[in-house]
Short mmCIF file of C-alpha atoms and ligand atoms in Angstrom, two decimals:
data_model
loop_
_atom_site.label_atom_id
_atom_site.label_comp_id
_atom_site.label_asym_id
_atom_site.label_seq_id
_atom_site.Cartn_x
_atom_site.Cartn_y
_atom_site.Cartn_z
CA MET A 52 0.00 0.00 0.00
CA HIS A 53 1.25 3.51 -0.78
CA ILE A 54 0.70 5.61 2.35
CA VAL A 55 1.38 9.33 2.69
CA MET A 56 1.59 10.58 6.27
CA VAL A 57 1.00 14.32 6.61
CA SER A 58 1.82 16.05 9.84
CA SER A 59 3.19 19.17 11.48
CA GLU A 60 5.60 17.01 13.54
CA CYS A 61 7.83 13.99 13.15
CA ALA A 62 10.37 12.84 15.75
CA PRO A 63 13.26 13.36 15.99
CA ILE A 64 13.51 16.13 13.42
CA ALA A 65 10.42 18.20 14.27
CA LYS A 66 8.91 17.31 17.61
CA ALA A 67 6.92 19.32 20.13
CA GLY A 68 5.21 16.35 21.82
CA GLY A 69 3.57 12.97 21.33
CA LEU A 70 2.37 13.71 17.78
CA GLY A 71 6.00 13.64 16.65
CA ASP A 72 6.52 10.24 18.26
CA PHE A 73 3.31 8.92 16.72
CA VAL A 74 4.29 9.85 13.18
CA GLN A 75 7.75 8.37 13.54
CA GLY A 76 6.61 5.18 15.28
CA LEU A 77 3.59 4.35 13.13
CA SER A 78 5.39 5.21 9.87
CA ARG A 79 8.27 2.93 10.77
CA GLU A 80 5.90 0.09 11.69
CA LEU A 81 3.96 0.47 8.44
CA ALA A 82 7.20 0.49 6.44
CA ILE A 83 8.48 -2.64 8.23
CA ARG A 84 5.27 -4.35 7.16
CA GLY A 85 6.17 -3.74 3.51
CA ASN A 86 4.16 -0.61 2.78
CA SER A 87 5.59 2.35 0.91
CA VAL A 88 5.44 5.20 3.43
CA GLU A 89 6.21 8.85 2.68
CA ILE A 90 5.99 11.63 5.24
CA ILE A 91 5.29 15.25 4.29
CA LEU A 92 6.27 18.05 6.67
CA PRO A 93 6.82 21.80 6.54
CA LYS A 94 10.45 22.78 6.03
CA TYR A 95 10.86 24.58 9.34
CA ASP A 96 14.02 26.56 9.94
CA CYS A 97 14.17 24.76 13.31
CA LEU A 98 14.26 21.21 11.88
CA ARG A 99 16.99 19.05 13.41
CA TYR A 100 19.04 19.19 10.19
CA ASP A 101 21.77 17.15 11.88
CA ARG A 102 19.36 14.18 11.87
CA ILE A 103 18.37 14.46 8.18
CA TRP A 104 20.39 12.59 5.62
CA GLY A 105 20.83 13.55 1.95
CA MET A 106 18.58 16.61 1.79
CA HIS A 107 18.05 17.77 -1.80
CA THR A 108 15.40 19.47 -3.93
CA VAL A 109 13.05 17.06 -5.70
CA TYR A 110 10.44 19.48 -7.02
CA ARG A 111 10.99 23.08 -8.10
CA ASP A 112 8.47 25.81 -8.75
CA LEU A 113 5.40 24.29 -7.21
CA TRP A 114 2.88 27.15 -7.47
CA VAL A 115 0.39 26.90 -4.61
CA PRO A 116 -2.90 28.88 -4.77
CA PHE A 117 -3.12 31.59 -2.10
CA TYR A 118 -6.13 33.95 -2.30
CA ASP A 119 -5.99 35.20 -5.91
CA ILE A 120 -2.28 34.78 -6.35
CA ALA A 121 -0.01 31.74 -6.00
CA ILE A 122 3.08 31.21 -3.86
CA ARG A 123 6.09 29.43 -5.26
CA CYS A 124 7.40 26.48 -3.24
CA ASN A 125 10.19 24.00 -3.57
CA VAL A 126 9.91 20.49 -2.19
CA GLU A 127 12.97 18.94 -0.60
CA TYR A 128 13.58 15.30 0.23
CA GLY A 129 15.72 13.69 2.91
CA GLU A 130 15.79 10.64 5.16
CA ALA A 131 15.36 10.85 8.91
CA ASP A 132 16.22 7.67 10.80
CA GLY A 133 15.45 5.74 7.62
CA LEU A 134 12.07 7.40 7.05
CA LYS A 135 11.37 9.08 3.71
CA CYS A 136 10.48 12.71 4.29
CA PHE A 137 9.39 15.47 1.94
CA PHE A 138 9.59 19.08 3.10
CA ILE A 139 7.43 21.91 1.75
CA ASP A 140 9.51 25.07 1.41
CA PRO A 141 7.48 28.17 0.46
CA HIS A 142 9.21 31.24 -0.91
CA SER A 143 7.23 34.25 0.16
CA GLN A 144 7.57 37.22 2.46
CA HIS A 145 5.29 35.47 5.01
CA GLY A 146 8.16 33.22 6.09
CA PHE A 147 5.54 30.64 7.10
CA PHE A 148 8.02 28.13 8.48
CA ASN A 149 10.90 30.43 9.40
CA ARG A 150 9.76 31.34 12.90
CA GLY A 151 12.33 29.44 14.96
CA THR A 152 9.53 27.31 16.43
CA ILE A 153 6.89 24.84 15.26
CA TYR A 154 3.84 26.45 16.88
CA GLY A 155 2.89 29.55 18.75
CA ASP A 156 2.46 32.33 16.20
CA ALA A 157 -0.68 34.41 15.70
CA ASP A 158 -1.07 33.15 12.13
CA ASP A 159 -0.69 29.41 12.88
CA ASN A 160 -4.06 28.67 11.24
CA ASP A 161 -2.91 30.34 8.00
CA ARG A 162 0.51 28.69 8.12
CA PHE A 163 -0.88 25.17 8.36
CA ALA A 164 -3.79 25.79 6.00
CA PHE A 165 -1.21 26.87 3.44
CA PHE A 166 0.85 23.76 4.21
CA SER A 167 -2.23 21.56 3.64
CA ARG A 168 -2.89 23.18 0.29
CA ALA A 169 0.76 22.82 -0.72
CA VAL A 170 0.70 19.11 0.17
CA MET A 171 -2.29 18.47 -2.08
CA GLU A 172 -0.78 20.50 -4.89
CA PHE A 173 2.49 18.57 -4.56
CA LEU A 174 0.71 15.20 -4.70
CA LEU A 175 -1.25 16.29 -7.75
CA LYS A 176 1.63 17.84 -9.70
CA SER A 177 4.20 15.16 -8.86
CA GLY A 178 1.82 12.43 -9.99
CA LYS A 179 1.68 10.74 -6.59
CA ARG A 180 -1.60 8.92 -6.12
CA PRO A 181 -1.39 7.39 -2.63
CA ASP A 182 -3.87 4.71 -1.63
CA LEU A 183 -4.02 6.27 1.77
CA ILE A 184 -3.41 9.77 3.12
CA HIS A 185 -3.07 9.77 6.91
CA CYS A 186 -3.66 13.25 8.37
CA ASN A 187 -3.11 14.35 11.94
CA ASP A 188 -4.72 16.98 14.16
CA TRP A 189 -6.17 20.35 13.16
CA GLN A 190 -3.06 21.41 11.23
CA THR A 191 -3.94 18.98 8.43
CA GLY A 192 -7.75 18.96 8.87
CA LEU A 193 -8.14 20.88 5.62
CA ILE A 194 -6.61 18.07 3.55
CA PRO A 195 -9.68 15.79 3.45
CA VAL A 196 -11.80 18.86 2.69
CA LEU A 197 -9.53 19.83 -0.20
CA LEU A 198 -9.41 16.26 -1.48
CA PHE A 199 -13.19 16.00 -1.59
CA GLU A 200 -13.94 19.52 -2.81
CA VAL A 201 -11.11 20.04 -5.31
CA TYR A 202 -8.65 17.24 -5.96
CA THR A 203 -11.05 14.34 -6.48
CA GLY A 204 -12.25 16.29 -9.51
CA LEU A 205 -8.64 16.55 -10.71
CA GLY A 206 -8.08 12.79 -10.78
CA MET A 207 -7.24 11.99 -7.17
CA GLY A 208 -10.50 10.22 -6.34
CA HIS A 209 -8.68 6.97 -5.63
CA SER A 210 -7.06 8.19 -2.36
CA ARG A 211 -8.73 7.51 1.00
CA VAL A 212 -8.12 9.55 4.16
CA CYS A 213 -7.61 8.38 7.71
CA TYR A 214 -7.62 11.30 10.17
CA SER A 215 -6.18 10.99 13.69
CA LEU A 216 -7.14 13.26 16.58
CA HIS A 217 -4.24 13.64 19.00
CA ASN A 218 -5.73 16.41 21.13
CA VAL A 219 -9.14 18.01 20.65
CA GLY A 220 -8.09 20.84 22.95
CA HIS A 221 -6.69 22.46 19.82
CA GLN A 222 -9.11 22.46 16.88
CA GLY A 223 -7.90 25.21 14.54
CA TRP A 224 -10.70 27.70 15.21
CA THR A 225 -10.43 30.31 12.49
CA GLY A 226 -12.37 32.63 10.20
CA PRO A 227 -13.89 32.24 6.71
CA HIS A 228 -10.76 33.88 5.26
CA ILE A 229 -9.13 30.43 5.44
CA LEU A 230 -11.66 29.20 2.87
CA HIS A 231 -11.15 32.29 0.66
CA MET A 232 -7.42 31.72 0.91
CA ASN A 233 -7.96 28.24 -0.55
CA ARG A 234 -10.61 29.33 -3.04
CA LEU A 235 -13.16 27.08 -1.36
CA ASP A 236 -16.92 27.69 -1.38
CA VAL A 237 -17.67 29.54 1.89
CA GLY A 238 -21.46 29.19 1.60
CA ARG A 239 -21.22 25.46 1.04
CA LEU A 240 -18.66 24.72 3.78
CA MET A 241 -19.68 27.09 6.59
CA THR A 242 -22.69 25.01 7.57
CA PRO A 243 -23.45 23.05 10.77
CA GLU A 244 -22.98 19.70 9.05
CA ARG A 245 -19.63 20.69 7.48
CA MET A 246 -17.05 23.14 8.90
CA LEU A 247 -18.97 25.61 11.05
CA SER A 248 -17.77 25.66 14.65
CA PRO A 249 -20.35 24.07 16.98
CA SER A 250 -19.94 26.95 19.43
CA ASN A 251 -19.61 30.02 17.18
CA PRO A 252 -21.67 30.77 14.05
CA HIS A 253 -18.88 32.96 12.60
CA GLU A 254 -16.07 30.47 12.98
CA VAL A 255 -14.57 27.81 10.72
CA ASN A 256 -13.31 24.72 12.56
CA LEU A 257 -10.48 22.92 10.76
CA MET A 258 -10.62 19.80 12.93
CA LYS A 259 -14.34 19.46 12.36
CA GLY A 260 -13.69 19.66 8.60
CA GLY A 261 -11.18 16.84 8.95
CA ILE A 262 -13.69 14.69 10.85
CA VAL A 263 -16.56 15.30 8.44
CA PHE A 264 -14.62 14.79 5.20
CA SER A 265 -12.31 11.89 6.00
CA ASN A 266 -13.14 8.23 5.49
CA PHE A 267 -12.17 7.18 9.00
CA VAL A 268 -11.35 9.06 12.19
CA THR A 269 -9.24 7.66 14.98
CA THR A 270 -8.09 8.98 18.27
CA VAL A 271 -5.19 7.77 20.33
CA SER A 272 -6.80 5.66 23.05
CA PRO A 273 -10.15 3.88 23.55
CA ARG A 274 -10.85 5.78 26.79
CA TYR A 275 -10.23 9.17 25.15
CA ALA A 276 -12.49 8.13 22.25
CA TRP A 277 -15.31 7.62 24.76
CA GLU A 278 -14.48 10.79 26.70
CA ILE A 279 -14.57 13.09 23.68
CA GLN A 280 -17.86 11.64 22.46
CA HIS A 281 -19.62 11.68 25.80
CA THR A 282 -18.09 14.31 28.11
CA ASP A 283 -17.12 17.96 27.87
CA GLN A 284 -13.62 16.80 27.00
CA GLY A 285 -14.93 16.75 23.43
CA MET A 286 -14.67 20.55 23.69
CA GLY A 287 -17.74 21.04 21.55
CA LEU A 288 -17.06 18.20 19.10
CA GLN A 289 -19.16 15.58 20.97
CA GLY A 290 -22.13 15.95 18.62
CA VAL A 291 -20.00 15.75 15.45
CA LEU A 292 -18.24 12.64 16.74
CA GLN A 293 -21.56 11.03 17.63
CA THR A 294 -22.96 11.82 14.18
CA HIS A 295 -19.90 10.18 12.61
CA ASP A 296 -19.76 7.35 15.14
CA ARG A 297 -19.69 4.64 12.47
CA LYS A 298 -16.35 5.80 11.15
CA PHE A 299 -14.74 6.62 14.52
CA GLY A 300 -12.65 4.59 16.95
CA GLY A 301 -9.83 4.69 19.51
CA VAL A 302 -6.52 2.96 18.80
CA LEU A 303 -4.04 3.00 21.66
CA ASN A 304 -0.70 4.47 20.54
CA GLY A 305 2.44 2.43 20.71
CA ILE A 306 5.93 3.67 21.41
CA ASP A 307 8.89 3.14 19.16
CA TYR A 308 11.11 0.60 20.87
CA SER A 309 14.00 1.36 18.55
CA THR A 310 14.07 4.85 20.09
CA TRP A 311 12.75 4.12 23.58
CA ASN A 312 14.50 1.01 24.82
CA PRO A 313 16.99 0.96 27.71
CA GLU A 314 18.66 -2.10 26.22
CA ILE A 315 20.00 -0.21 23.19
CA ASP A 316 19.49 3.49 23.98
CA PRO A 317 22.69 5.32 22.95
CA LEU A 318 21.69 8.38 24.98
CA ILE A 319 22.07 6.70 28.39
CA PRO A 320 25.42 5.70 29.92
CA ALA A 321 24.42 2.19 31.11
CA ASN A 322 22.15 -0.06 29.06
CA TYR A 323 19.98 -2.58 30.91
CA THR A 324 17.04 -4.96 30.56
CA VAL A 325 14.48 -6.38 32.92
CA ASP A 326 17.01 -9.12 33.69
CA SER A 327 19.79 -6.68 34.57
CA LEU A 328 17.73 -4.12 36.46
CA PRO A 329 20.41 -3.33 39.07
CA THR A 330 22.40 -1.67 36.24
CA LYS A 331 19.69 1.02 36.12
CA ALA A 332 21.29 2.44 39.29
CA LEU A 333 24.30 3.60 37.23
CA ASN A 334 21.98 5.85 35.25
CA LYS A 335 20.62 7.27 38.50
CA VAL A 336 24.18 8.21 39.47
CA ALA A 337 24.77 9.77 36.04
CA LEU A 338 21.50 11.71 36.16
CA ARG A 339 22.34 13.05 39.60
CA GLN A 340 25.73 14.18 38.35
CA ARG A 341 24.20 15.77 35.26
CA VAL A 342 21.67 17.83 37.23
CA GLY A 343 23.70 18.44 40.39
CA LEU A 344 21.92 16.26 42.96
CA THR A 345 23.74 14.41 45.73
CA ASP A 346 24.14 10.64 45.64
CA VAL A 347 22.08 9.56 48.65
CA PHE A 348 19.65 6.77 49.57
CA LYS A 349 16.44 8.42 48.33
CA PRO A 350 13.93 7.71 45.57
CA LEU A 351 14.18 10.02 42.58
CA VAL A 352 10.81 11.37 41.46
CA ALA A 353 10.57 12.93 37.99
CA VAL A 354 8.37 14.92 35.64
CA VAL A 355 8.99 15.15 31.87
CA SER A 356 6.25 17.23 30.36
CA ARG A 357 5.04 20.22 28.49
CA LEU A 358 4.05 22.53 31.33
CA ASP A 359 0.62 23.18 29.91
CA LYS A 360 -2.65 23.46 31.86
CA GLN A 361 -3.66 20.13 30.28
CA LYS A 362 -0.78 18.44 32.12
CA GLY A 363 -2.02 19.50 35.58
CA VAL A 364 0.66 22.14 36.27
CA GLU A 365 -0.81 22.93 39.68
CA LEU A 366 -0.38 19.30 40.76
CA ILE A 367 3.07 19.10 39.17
CA ARG A 368 4.06 22.08 41.31
CA HIS A 369 2.60 20.39 44.39
CA ALA A 370 4.40 17.13 43.58
CA ILE A 371 7.76 18.92 43.86
CA TYR A 372 7.15 20.15 47.42
CA TYR A 373 5.35 16.98 48.54
CA SER A 374 8.09 14.65 47.24
CA LEU A 375 10.83 16.68 48.92
CA ALA A 376 8.87 16.65 52.20
CA GLN A 377 8.52 12.85 51.93
CA GLY A 378 12.27 12.32 51.68
CA CYS A 379 12.65 12.12 47.90
CA GLN A 380 14.74 13.87 45.32
CA PHE A 381 12.95 15.57 42.42
CA VAL A 382 13.92 16.38 38.85
CA LEU A 383 11.71 18.20 36.39
CA LEU A 384 12.19 18.67 32.65
CA GLY A 385 9.51 20.87 31.17
CA SER A 386 8.77 23.67 28.78
CA ALA A 387 5.98 26.14 29.45
CA PRO A 388 4.41 27.96 26.50
CA ASP A 389 2.29 30.13 28.83
CA PRO A 390 4.37 33.06 30.18
CA ALA A 391 2.64 32.99 33.61
CA VAL A 392 3.30 29.25 34.04
CA ASN A 393 6.85 29.73 32.80
CA ALA A 394 7.43 32.52 35.34
CA GLU A 395 6.08 30.38 38.19
CA PHE A 396 8.41 27.47 37.39
CA TRP A 397 11.37 29.86 37.04
CA ARG A 398 10.46 31.18 40.49
CA ILE A 399 10.56 27.63 41.91
CA LYS A 400 13.82 26.98 40.09
CA HIS A 401 15.40 30.01 41.77
CA GLU A 402 13.94 28.95 45.11
CA MET A 403 15.61 25.52 44.71
CA GLU A 404 18.95 26.99 43.62
CA GLY A 405 21.73 25.00 45.29
CA SER A 406 19.33 22.32 46.62
CA PRO A 407 21.02 18.90 46.85
CA ASP A 408 17.65 17.22 46.21
CA CYS A 409 15.83 19.20 43.54
CA HIS A 410 16.55 20.34 40.01
CA LEU A 411 14.30 22.00 37.44
CA GLU A 412 15.43 22.11 33.82
CA LEU A 413 13.15 24.47 31.92
CA GLY A 414 13.14 23.95 28.19
CA TYR A 415 13.04 21.13 25.70
CA ASN A 416 15.87 18.58 25.80
CA GLU A 417 15.52 15.23 24.07
CA GLU A 418 18.81 13.82 25.35
CA LEU A 419 18.11 14.72 28.99
CA ALA A 420 14.62 13.19 28.71
CA HIS A 421 16.20 9.79 27.96
CA LEU A 422 18.52 10.06 30.96
CA ILE A 423 15.65 11.04 33.26
CA TYR A 424 13.54 8.02 32.27
CA ALA A 425 16.58 5.77 32.80
CA GLY A 426 17.70 7.35 36.06
CA SER A 427 14.42 7.95 37.92
CA ASP A 428 12.34 5.69 40.15
CA ILE A 429 8.91 7.34 39.95
CA ILE A 430 7.32 9.59 37.32
CA VAL A 431 4.36 11.85 38.07
CA ILE A 432 1.66 12.44 35.40
CA PRO A 433 -1.30 14.30 36.96
CA SER A 434 -3.00 15.32 33.67
CA VAL A 435 -6.32 17.16 33.59
CA TYR A 436 -6.96 15.24 30.37
CA GLU A 437 -4.65 12.97 28.40
CA PRO A 438 -5.52 11.69 24.91
CA CYS A 439 -2.97 8.88 25.14
CA GLY A 440 0.17 9.96 26.91
CA LEU A 441 3.49 8.48 25.91
CA THR A 442 5.45 9.48 29.00
CA GLN A 443 3.94 6.73 31.15
CA MET A 444 4.66 4.10 28.49
CA ILE A 445 8.23 5.29 27.98
CA ALA A 446 8.80 5.50 31.74
CA MET A 447 7.54 1.94 32.24
CA LYS A 448 9.85 0.63 29.55
CA TYR A 449 12.73 2.18 31.53
CA GLY A 450 11.57 0.65 34.83
CA CYS A 451 10.32 3.95 36.21
CA VAL A 452 6.99 3.58 38.03
CA PRO A 453 4.18 5.97 36.94
CA VAL A 454 1.90 7.81 39.34
CA ALA A 455 -0.90 8.95 37.05
CA ARG A 456 -4.37 10.39 37.04
CA ARG A 457 -7.00 7.96 35.72
CA VAL A 458 -7.98 9.78 32.49
CA GLY A 459 -7.75 9.04 28.77
CA GLY A 460 -4.86 6.87 27.68
CA LEU A 461 -3.40 6.89 31.20
CA ALA A 462 -6.44 4.89 32.32
CA ASP A 463 -5.83 2.43 29.47
CA THR A 464 -2.17 1.81 30.34
CA VAL A 465 -1.48 2.34 34.07
CA PHE A 466 -2.94 -0.23 36.47
CA ASP A 467 -2.86 0.42 40.19
CA ALA A 468 -0.60 -1.75 42.33
CA ASN A 469 -3.21 -2.04 45.09
CA TYR A 470 -6.64 -1.50 43.58
CA SER A 471 -6.54 -2.77 39.99
CA GLU A 472 -8.65 -5.82 39.25
CA ARG A 473 -5.97 -7.09 36.91
CA PRO A 474 -3.65 -9.97 37.86
CA PHE A 475 -0.57 -8.87 39.75
CA GLU A 476 1.83 -9.22 36.82
CA GLN A 477 -0.15 -6.59 34.89
CA ARG A 478 -0.11 -4.01 37.68
CA ASN A 479 2.49 -1.39 36.94
CA GLY A 480 1.93 1.87 38.84
CA TYR A 481 -0.36 4.02 40.97
CA VAL A 482 -3.47 5.88 39.87
CA PHE A 483 -5.76 8.50 41.36
CA ASP A 484 -9.03 10.13 40.31
CA ASP A 485 -9.44 13.48 42.01
CA LEU A 486 -7.66 16.47 40.51
CA THR A 487 -6.66 17.68 43.98
CA TYR A 488 -3.62 17.67 46.25
CA ASP A 489 -5.23 14.88 48.28
CA GLY A 490 -5.84 12.86 45.13
CA LEU A 491 -2.22 13.11 44.02
CA GLU A 492 -0.89 12.40 47.51
CA SER A 493 -3.08 9.29 47.83
CA ALA A 494 -1.14 7.70 44.97
CA LEU A 495 2.29 9.31 45.31
CA SER A 496 2.55 8.48 49.03
CA ARG A 497 1.92 4.81 48.27
CA ALA A 498 4.63 4.76 45.61
CA ILE A 499 7.18 6.46 47.87
CA GLY A 500 6.22 4.24 50.83
CA LEU A 501 6.71 1.13 48.75
CA TRP A 502 10.15 2.28 47.56
CA TYR A 503 11.31 2.74 51.16
CA ARG A 504 9.60 -0.18 52.88
CA PHE A 505 9.15 -2.94 50.30
CA PRO A 506 11.98 -2.59 47.76
CA GLU A 507 11.46 -6.11 46.45
CA TYR A 508 7.82 -5.41 45.66
CA PHE A 509 8.80 -2.07 44.09
CA ARG A 510 11.25 -3.94 41.87
CA GLN A 511 8.46 -6.26 40.74
CA LEU A 512 6.31 -3.28 39.77
CA ARG A 513 9.20 -1.93 37.69
CA SER A 514 9.55 -5.34 36.02
CA ASN A 515 5.82 -5.57 35.28
CA GLY A 516 6.00 -2.22 33.49
CA MET A 517 9.09 -3.19 31.53
CA ARG A 518 7.46 -6.42 30.36
CA GLN A 519 4.25 -4.72 29.17
CA ASP A 520 4.05 -4.69 25.37
CA ASN A 521 3.39 -1.13 24.23
CA SER A 522 5.17 -1.56 20.90
CA TRP A 523 3.65 -0.46 17.60
CA ASN A 524 3.00 -4.09 16.68
CA HIS A 525 -0.70 -4.24 17.70
CA PRO A 526 -1.63 -0.65 16.81
CA GLY A 527 0.24 -1.06 13.50
CA GLN A 528 -2.00 -4.00 12.58
CA HIS A 529 -5.05 -2.09 13.77
CA TYR A 530 -4.25 0.81 11.42
CA ILE A 531 -3.67 -1.57 8.51
CA ASP A 532 -7.11 -3.08 9.21
CA ILE A 533 -8.65 0.41 9.17
CA TYR A 534 -6.88 1.31 5.91
CA ASN A 535 -8.07 -1.91 4.29
CA HIS A 536 -11.59 -1.32 5.57
CA ILE A 537 -11.86 2.16 4.00
CA ARG A 538 -10.24 1.06 0.74
CA ALA A 539 -12.69 -1.83 0.33
P1 ADP B 763 2.00 15.51 24.66
O1 ADP B 763 2.03 15.02 23.26
O2 ADP B 763 0.66 15.95 25.10
O3 ADP B 763 3.05 16.52 24.96
P2 ADP B 763 2.78 12.78 25.38
O4 ADP B 763 2.91 12.13 26.71
O5 ADP B 763 1.89 12.13 24.38
O6 ADP B 763 2.36 14.29 25.65
O7 ADP B 763 4.22 12.90 24.70
C1 ADP B 763 5.23 13.62 25.29
C2 ADP B 763 6.52 13.36 24.55
O8 ADP B 763 7.30 14.54 24.57
C3 ADP B 763 7.37 12.30 25.21
O9 ADP B 763 8.20 11.69 24.22
C4 ADP B 763 8.22 13.11 26.19
O10 ADP B 763 9.42 12.45 26.52
C5 ADP B 763 8.46 14.35 25.36
N1 ADP B 763 8.68 15.58 26.13
C6 ADP B 763 7.77 16.32 26.80
N2 ADP B 763 8.33 17.41 27.33
C7 ADP B 763 9.65 17.37 27.00
C8 ADP B 763 10.77 18.23 27.25
N3 ADP B 763 10.66 19.35 27.94
N4 ADP B 763 11.97 17.86 26.74
C9 ADP B 763 12.10 16.72 26.04
N5 ADP B 763 11.09 15.87 25.76
C10 ADP B 763 9.87 16.20 26.23
#
């Protein structure tokens, strides 16, 4: 099958969060299974060019419609960790992808709508006729709309679209200008059953367009699929998802074990497996050295997260003080897009200056993330909502025990050591329900207590997590089944 994966992120070259991991992991799994997989991304100035091999121009002078003019683009090609990637490079004064960052500009809707249009134009002009176009999140929600409204009529009717929702907290709410920009019929598309925002009669909703016009819609865990159809976590899309229920389902993400595997990870000083768990302690020593903590007999509690409201920043903050008070060390790696949240964590960082037990690293650091998973004992994930969550799966693979709130994909992957109904060998962490200090403490205190009082039992929990299969094997097959279903 010829599959084109279109996304605003792909690890390790353009990653802001789990979407990047998804694109890398699923694409690799599909390729291993013998499919021809091509990834299309924007050519950001902030790509990790050191991880791209053989970059060269494969298509010149691609003229992409933009209002009543057209913008000239080149398309570059390179390989990233063996994956075939095409990069859309527009030449215009807008500098769409020359912002030093993937997201966060006032014209993000325009930037990614233009990207979507350029992708379709590239497929058309280069003669690519994929069996399957896999789109992701609001940034590429316009692609199924464009395919149906424009490109099917130009000979691309053979392609089917699978559309994955990674986070419905961001839907691409925008104005009708986005349709003018793409020369689409505003009257036809700005209707309740097509692209009109459920909550605002003057707004176009790019994610809703993706849902309505694609052949199948997935989201990244079964629990989140239920939550966004039936609770306010759908953020206004509940009705649309119920209407399109017959083409909607949750597929639990995998993680890429060629990237996230303590047995072969080149970014950690001491490799280990479930059978050589004591070696993990060497990584704890290295992590402490790296972040300036003393080498003492204490559990190391960690957070690796975007410091976004979604991630439960208030409880992350509380976890720092609570862990220290309970005789732990704490290390946090996080980046905060919100200036107020950023300022608060910088304040805590200054407060902890010189502490032998606490370190906050504010920013994005792929290499340090690997060392934290390998060197820590407990990871805290108190999300308000969590579509899938990769951190808990990565942490478990590295023998780090998750303390997580029971929402979305966390509920599908973390099973409480004391209260789960699953057999013991499937229990792998601690969970809590209430989004309160008490809720968090009810789980975190049990994890810390176990580390101190029952080390053998704690070791078994680590082993259970490491043995859990969260590879792309099952989800890979699930996606192939979906692709075959919509092609039939
Ligand atoms: P989300 O996609 O909502 O950010 P996920 O749990 O699905 O959350 O994925 C998070 C991914 O991003 C993981 O691979 C995690 O290791 C990584 N990550 C998060 N914050 C940072 C950071 N500050 N530095 C490095 N990696 C990070």
